Short mmCIF file of C-alpha atoms and ligand atoms in Angstrom, two decimals:
data_model
loop_
_atom_site.label_atom_id
_atom_site.label_comp_id
_atom_site.label_asym_id
_atom_site.label_seq_id
_atom_site.Cartn_x
_atom_site.Cartn_y
_atom_site.Cartn_z
CA MET A 1 94.31 76.85 108.13
CA ARG A 2 96.10 79.32 110.34
CA VAL A 3 94.92 82.92 110.65
CA TYR A 4 97.67 85.09 112.09
CA THR A 5 96.75 88.34 113.81
CA HIS A 6 97.71 90.47 116.81
CA PRO A 7 95.89 92.96 119.09
CA ALA A 8 98.46 95.67 118.22
CA CYS A 9 97.09 95.58 114.66
CA LEU A 10 93.77 96.80 116.10
CA ARG A 11 95.45 99.57 118.11
CA HIS A 12 97.38 101.16 115.25
CA ASP A 13 95.41 104.24 114.27
CA ALA A 14 96.34 106.81 111.64
CA GLY A 15 93.88 109.39 112.99
CA PRO A 16 90.18 110.25 112.98
CA GLY A 17 88.42 109.71 109.67
CA HIS A 18 91.34 107.83 108.15
CA PRO A 19 90.04 105.14 105.78
CA GLU A 20 92.67 102.62 106.95
CA SER A 21 90.94 102.25 110.31
CA PRO A 22 90.91 99.61 113.05
CA ALA A 23 87.29 98.90 112.06
CA ARG A 24 88.63 97.24 108.89
CA LEU A 25 90.45 94.53 110.77
CA ARG A 26 87.60 94.09 113.24
CA ALA A 27 85.27 93.52 110.27
CA VAL A 28 87.65 90.96 108.77
CA LEU A 29 88.09 89.03 112.03
CA ASP A 30 84.35 89.11 112.82
CA ALA A 31 83.50 87.92 109.31
CA ILE A 32 85.94 85.01 109.60
CA ASP A 33 84.42 84.01 112.95
CA ALA A 34 80.84 84.41 111.72
CA ALA A 35 81.50 82.32 108.60
CA GLY A 36 82.23 79.26 110.75
CA LEU A 37 84.87 78.03 108.32
CA PRO A 38 86.19 74.57 109.18
CA GLY A 39 89.71 74.15 110.55
CA ILE A 40 90.50 77.82 111.20
CA GLU A 41 93.06 78.26 113.95
CA ARG A 42 93.75 81.80 115.15
CA ILE A 43 97.42 82.39 116.05
CA GLU A 44 99.05 85.40 117.69
CA ALA A 45 101.57 86.80 115.22
CA PRO A 46 105.15 87.06 116.49
CA PRO A 47 107.13 90.26 115.84
CA ALA A 48 109.44 90.27 112.84
CA SER A 49 113.11 90.24 113.81
CA ARG A 50 115.50 92.96 112.65
CA MET A 51 117.20 90.32 110.52
CA GLN A 52 113.91 89.54 108.77
CA LEU A 53 113.22 93.24 108.16
CA LEU A 54 116.76 93.87 106.89
CA ARG A 55 116.26 91.53 103.95
CA ALA A 56 113.68 93.97 102.54
CA HIS A 57 114.36 97.34 104.18
CA SER A 58 117.33 99.64 104.76
CA PRO A 59 118.64 100.02 108.32
CA ALA A 60 117.72 103.73 108.22
CA HIS A 61 114.11 102.93 107.31
CA ILE A 62 113.79 100.31 110.05
CA ALA A 63 115.18 102.76 112.59
CA ARG A 64 112.76 105.50 111.47
CA VAL A 65 109.78 103.19 112.09
CA LEU A 66 110.94 101.45 115.26
CA ASP A 67 113.23 103.81 117.11
CA VAL A 68 111.45 107.17 117.01
CA PRO A 69 109.16 107.44 120.04
CA VAL A 70 105.60 108.46 119.15
CA ASP A 71 103.72 110.57 121.64
CA GLY A 72 100.21 111.01 120.30
CA GLN A 73 100.47 111.07 116.55
CA ARG A 74 103.40 111.22 114.13
CA ARG A 75 102.65 112.17 110.54
CA ILE A 76 104.88 110.59 107.87
CA ASP A 77 103.25 111.86 104.68
CA ALA A 78 99.84 113.14 103.60
CA ASP A 79 98.35 109.62 103.90
CA THR A 80 100.50 107.89 106.47
CA ALA A 81 100.69 108.40 110.22
CA MET A 82 101.71 106.48 113.31
CA ASN A 83 100.45 106.34 116.87
CA ALA A 84 102.12 104.70 119.86
CA HIS A 85 101.04 101.22 118.68
CA SER A 86 101.92 101.51 115.00
CA ALA A 87 105.50 100.25 115.19
CA GLU A 88 104.36 97.16 117.09
CA ALA A 89 101.51 96.59 114.60
CA ALA A 90 103.87 96.84 111.62
CA LEU A 91 106.33 94.46 113.32
CA ARG A 92 103.56 91.93 113.98
CA ALA A 93 102.21 92.27 110.43
CA ALA A 94 105.61 91.47 108.90
CA GLY A 95 106.22 88.81 111.56
CA ALA A 96 102.90 87.19 110.73
CA VAL A 97 103.92 86.65 107.12
CA CYS A 98 107.33 85.24 108.14
CA ALA A 99 105.73 82.86 110.66
CA ALA A 100 103.16 81.81 108.07
CA VAL A 101 105.96 81.15 105.56
CA ASP A 102 107.73 79.00 108.17
CA ALA A 103 104.52 77.05 108.85
CA VAL A 104 103.74 76.26 105.22
CA ILE A 105 107.35 75.39 104.36
CA ASP A 106 107.75 73.18 107.42
CA GLY A 107 104.62 71.37 106.28
CA ARG A 108 102.55 72.15 109.37
CA GLU A 109 99.95 73.80 107.14
CA LYS A 110 99.33 74.26 103.41
CA ARG A 111 97.77 77.71 103.62
CA ALA A 112 97.74 80.66 105.96
CA PHE A 113 96.06 84.06 106.06
CA CYS A 114 97.52 87.07 107.86
CA ALA A 115 94.71 89.29 109.16
CA VAL A 116 96.91 92.27 109.89
CA ARG A 117 97.28 96.01 109.45
CA PRO A 118 98.87 98.39 108.55
CA PRO A 119 99.02 97.14 104.98
CA GLY A 120 102.49 96.85 103.45
CA HIS A 121 102.77 96.86 99.67
CA HIS A 122 103.53 100.59 99.23
CA ALA A 123 106.44 100.53 101.70
CA THR A 124 109.65 100.65 99.66
CA ARG A 125 113.11 99.60 100.79
CA ASP A 126 113.66 103.09 102.22
CA GLU A 127 110.27 104.65 102.81
CA SER A 128 106.91 104.37 104.53
CA MET A 129 104.08 105.60 102.32
CA GLY A 130 100.46 105.04 101.33
CA PHE A 131 99.33 103.79 104.80
CA CYS A 132 102.25 101.27 104.81
CA LEU A 133 105.23 101.06 107.19
CA PHE A 134 106.92 97.70 106.55
CA ASN A 135 106.31 95.66 103.41
CA SER A 136 105.03 92.45 104.98
CA ALA A 137 104.67 90.51 101.72
CA ALA A 138 108.18 91.43 100.57
CA VAL A 139 109.67 90.70 104.00
CA GLY A 140 108.01 87.27 103.84
CA ALA A 141 109.23 86.59 100.30
CA MET A 142 112.81 87.55 101.19
CA HIS A 143 112.56 85.39 104.33
CA ALA A 144 111.51 82.42 102.18
CA ILE A 145 114.54 82.75 99.92
CA GLY A 146 116.97 83.88 102.65
CA VAL A 147 116.16 81.30 105.33
CA HIS A 148 114.41 78.47 103.51
CA ARG A 149 116.57 78.77 100.39
CA LEU A 150 113.62 78.75 97.99
CA GLU A 151 114.60 79.72 94.47
CA ARG A 152 111.20 80.75 93.10
CA VAL A 153 108.72 82.72 95.19
CA ALA A 154 105.78 84.50 93.54
CA VAL A 155 103.98 87.49 95.04
CA VAL A 156 100.56 88.02 93.46
CA ASP A 157 99.03 91.39 94.30
CA PHE A 158 95.37 92.03 93.42
CA ASP A 159 94.96 95.17 95.54
CA VAL A 160 93.48 97.97 93.40
CA HIS A 161 96.66 100.02 93.91
CA HIS A 162 100.01 99.05 92.45
CA GLY A 163 102.43 97.61 95.01
CA ASN A 164 105.23 99.99 94.17
CA GLY A 165 107.05 99.05 97.36
CA THR A 166 107.08 95.34 96.61
CA GLN A 167 108.20 96.07 93.06
CA ASP A 168 110.99 98.31 94.39
CA ILE A 169 112.24 95.71 96.88
CA VAL A 170 112.30 92.75 94.44
CA TRP A 171 113.30 94.70 91.29
CA ASP A 172 116.79 93.10 91.15
CA GLU A 173 115.84 89.79 92.79
CA PRO A 174 115.14 87.13 90.12
CA ARG A 175 114.10 84.56 92.74
CA VAL A 176 110.98 86.63 93.42
CA PHE A 177 108.37 87.14 90.68
CA TYR A 178 106.02 90.05 91.42
CA LEU A 179 102.69 90.08 89.53
CA SER A 180 100.17 92.86 90.03
CA SER A 181 96.76 93.81 88.71
CA HIS A 182 95.62 97.31 89.66
CA GLN A 183 93.67 100.31 88.45
CA HIS A 184 95.63 102.29 85.86
CA ALA A 185 97.01 105.71 86.79
CA ILE A 186 95.70 106.03 90.35
CA TYR A 187 97.91 106.13 93.47
CA PRO A 188 100.88 105.59 93.51
CA GLY A 189 101.18 106.06 89.72
CA THR A 190 103.56 103.15 89.06
CA GLY A 191 102.76 99.74 87.57
CA GLN A 192 102.92 100.37 83.83
CA ARG A 193 103.21 97.33 81.58
CA ASP A 194 106.78 98.24 80.62
CA GLU A 195 107.99 98.04 84.25
CA ARG A 196 109.37 94.49 84.17
CA GLY A 197 112.07 94.28 86.85
CA SER A 198 115.76 94.16 86.00
CA ARG A 199 115.50 90.41 85.37
CA GLY A 200 112.03 90.26 83.83
CA ASN A 201 110.72 89.32 87.29
CA VAL A 202 107.91 91.88 87.44
CA LEU A 203 104.62 91.70 85.54
CA ASN A 204 102.13 94.54 85.73
CA ALA A 205 98.55 94.51 84.45
CA PRO A 206 97.00 97.98 84.80
CA LEU A 207 93.21 97.90 84.37
CA ARG A 208 91.13 100.79 83.06
CA GLU A 209 88.77 102.56 85.46
CA GLY A 210 85.43 100.75 85.58
CA SER A 211 86.86 97.33 84.74
CA ASP A 212 84.77 94.57 86.24
CA GLY A 213 85.42 90.98 87.19
CA GLU A 214 84.99 89.80 83.64
CA VAL A 215 87.85 92.02 82.47
CA MET A 216 89.97 90.94 85.42
CA ARG A 217 89.37 87.23 84.73
CA ARG A 218 90.35 87.68 81.08
CA VAL A 219 93.56 89.54 81.98
CA TYR A 220 94.56 86.87 84.50
CA ALA A 221 93.65 84.01 82.16
CA ASP A 222 95.50 85.53 79.19
CA ARG A 223 98.61 87.03 80.79
CA LEU A 224 99.18 86.71 84.51
CA LEU A 225 98.26 83.09 85.23
CA PRO A 226 100.23 81.64 82.28
CA ALA A 227 103.31 83.65 83.34
CA LEU A 228 102.90 82.49 86.94
CA ASP A 229 102.52 78.89 85.79
CA ASP A 230 105.69 79.16 83.66
CA PHE A 231 107.61 80.49 86.70
CA ARG A 232 106.73 77.31 88.67
CA PRO A 233 106.64 79.02 92.07
CA GLN A 234 107.68 76.98 95.10
CA LEU A 235 105.62 79.31 97.28
CA LEU A 236 102.83 81.77 96.54
CA ILE A 237 102.38 84.91 98.62
CA ILE A 238 99.21 86.90 97.99
CA SER A 239 98.94 90.62 98.66
CA ALA A 240 95.21 90.45 99.25
CA GLY A 241 93.72 93.92 99.01
CA PHE A 242 89.97 94.02 98.47
CA ASP A 243 89.71 97.62 97.29
CA ALA A 244 89.01 96.68 93.66
CA HIS A 245 85.52 95.72 94.89
CA ARG A 246 82.73 97.82 93.36
CA LEU A 247 81.70 99.12 96.81
CA ASP A 248 85.16 100.45 97.64
CA PRO A 249 85.15 104.23 98.22
CA LEU A 250 88.79 104.87 97.26
CA ALA A 251 89.01 103.43 93.75
CA GLY A 252 87.08 102.72 90.58
CA LEU A 253 87.14 99.04 89.69
CA ASN A 254 84.04 96.85 89.88
CA PHE A 255 85.00 93.43 91.22
CA ALA A 256 82.57 91.37 93.31
CA ALA A 257 83.33 88.87 96.09
CA ASP A 258 82.83 86.04 93.63
CA ASP A 259 85.65 87.42 91.46
CA TYR A 260 88.06 87.13 94.41
CA ALA A 261 86.87 83.54 94.87
CA TRP A 262 87.53 82.79 91.19
CA LEU A 263 91.00 84.32 91.24
CA THR A 264 91.94 82.59 94.50
CA ARG A 265 90.81 79.23 93.10
CA GLU A 266 93.02 79.79 90.04
CA LEU A 267 95.98 80.56 92.34
CA VAL A 268 95.22 77.42 94.36
CA VAL A 269 95.42 75.35 91.16
CA ILE A 270 98.89 76.73 90.40
CA ALA A 271 100.05 76.31 94.01
CA ASN A 272 98.83 72.71 93.98
CA ARG A 273 100.68 72.08 90.71
CA HIS A 274 104.06 73.62 91.57
CA ALA A 275 104.28 74.80 95.16
CA GLY A 276 103.28 71.78 97.22
CA SER A 277 99.98 73.67 97.72
CA ARG A 278 101.73 76.38 99.78
CA ILE A 279 100.00 79.78 99.88
CA VAL A 280 100.46 82.60 102.37
CA SER A 281 97.98 85.43 101.94
CA THR A 282 98.18 88.77 103.71
CA LEU A 283 95.62 91.54 103.96
CA GLU A 284 96.49 94.77 102.15
CA GLY A 285 93.82 97.41 101.39
CA GLY A 286 90.02 97.38 101.22
CA TYR A 287 88.00 100.28 102.63
CA SER A 288 84.35 99.23 102.37
CA LEU A 289 83.60 97.14 105.45
CA THR A 290 80.86 95.27 103.59
CA ALA A 291 83.19 94.48 100.70
CA LEU A 292 85.94 93.46 103.12
CA ARG A 293 83.67 91.06 104.99
CA GLU A 294 82.29 89.27 101.97
CA SER A 295 85.52 89.29 99.95
CA THR A 296 87.66 87.96 102.82
CA VAL A 297 85.28 85.08 103.41
CA ALA A 298 85.14 84.30 99.66
CA HIS A 299 88.96 84.38 99.54
CA LEU A 300 89.34 82.12 102.59
CA ARG A 301 86.73 79.65 101.36
CA ALA A 302 88.70 79.33 98.12
CA LEU A 303 91.99 78.95 100.03
CA LEU A 304 90.32 76.15 102.00
CA GLU A 305 89.13 74.64 98.69
CA LEU A 306 85.54 74.71 99.91
CA PRO A 307 82.87 74.68 97.19
ZN1 ZN B 401 94.96 99.49 97.90
#
């Protein structure tokens, strides 16, 4: 399985004390190495092209991220900032997902994981927000339908925050089905059950504060997985945020690493049934380094179909 990453993703820094720190990605990469998983091949992520970005973002947004020189630090909102390496990191993060989509559709690999930052799922068509600059998962999904002519791409987002940006970008795009579980009523405030996309192509499952893995498994088994199965995705993209873990300092759900393994195995079953086994997963949030390490390894073991 390919693991896409790039050194620029370690150089992007939103400032001292920011929870979305380079240490997160170092922890993820070190944990993958230390786990000694079989068949892992680390690949340098290429930059996304303007054409790839334009399928998900407005020209004005792309220009604001790429074409404004950053000397020191540039603040975008209360949570989001760029340094001199951030534009390159965001380009490589989105490029990683596009390259991974190419690899799984060309049949070179069945699965890929993008160990990248900044995360992407809060970036809307027109705006950077919530630590996110470009929406890597959405760029990858639009690349799969735009270039590879897929007709059914699913984006499953289990980050503790709702992926308002992904929802915004695919709202009117029936070829992309966006499914999200997240903690109810925290940042960014979207993701209510009645937000369904203009073509019924969005499914939100807000979870009450304190919900644990048992609640999550029931919600997926009852609502999300049957809907995903009915959609018959030709490709699965996972927005893999690990901030619903009970150790996470930013949110209030109580998942454990084993819950991510369970959910990933369920997604593997559906990918094997409909999608020629193709799954591209990309790192979103997750702010406890311990939780990140153990959850990433549990997620990758399940993607590799290891016991
Ligand atoms: Zn998050």
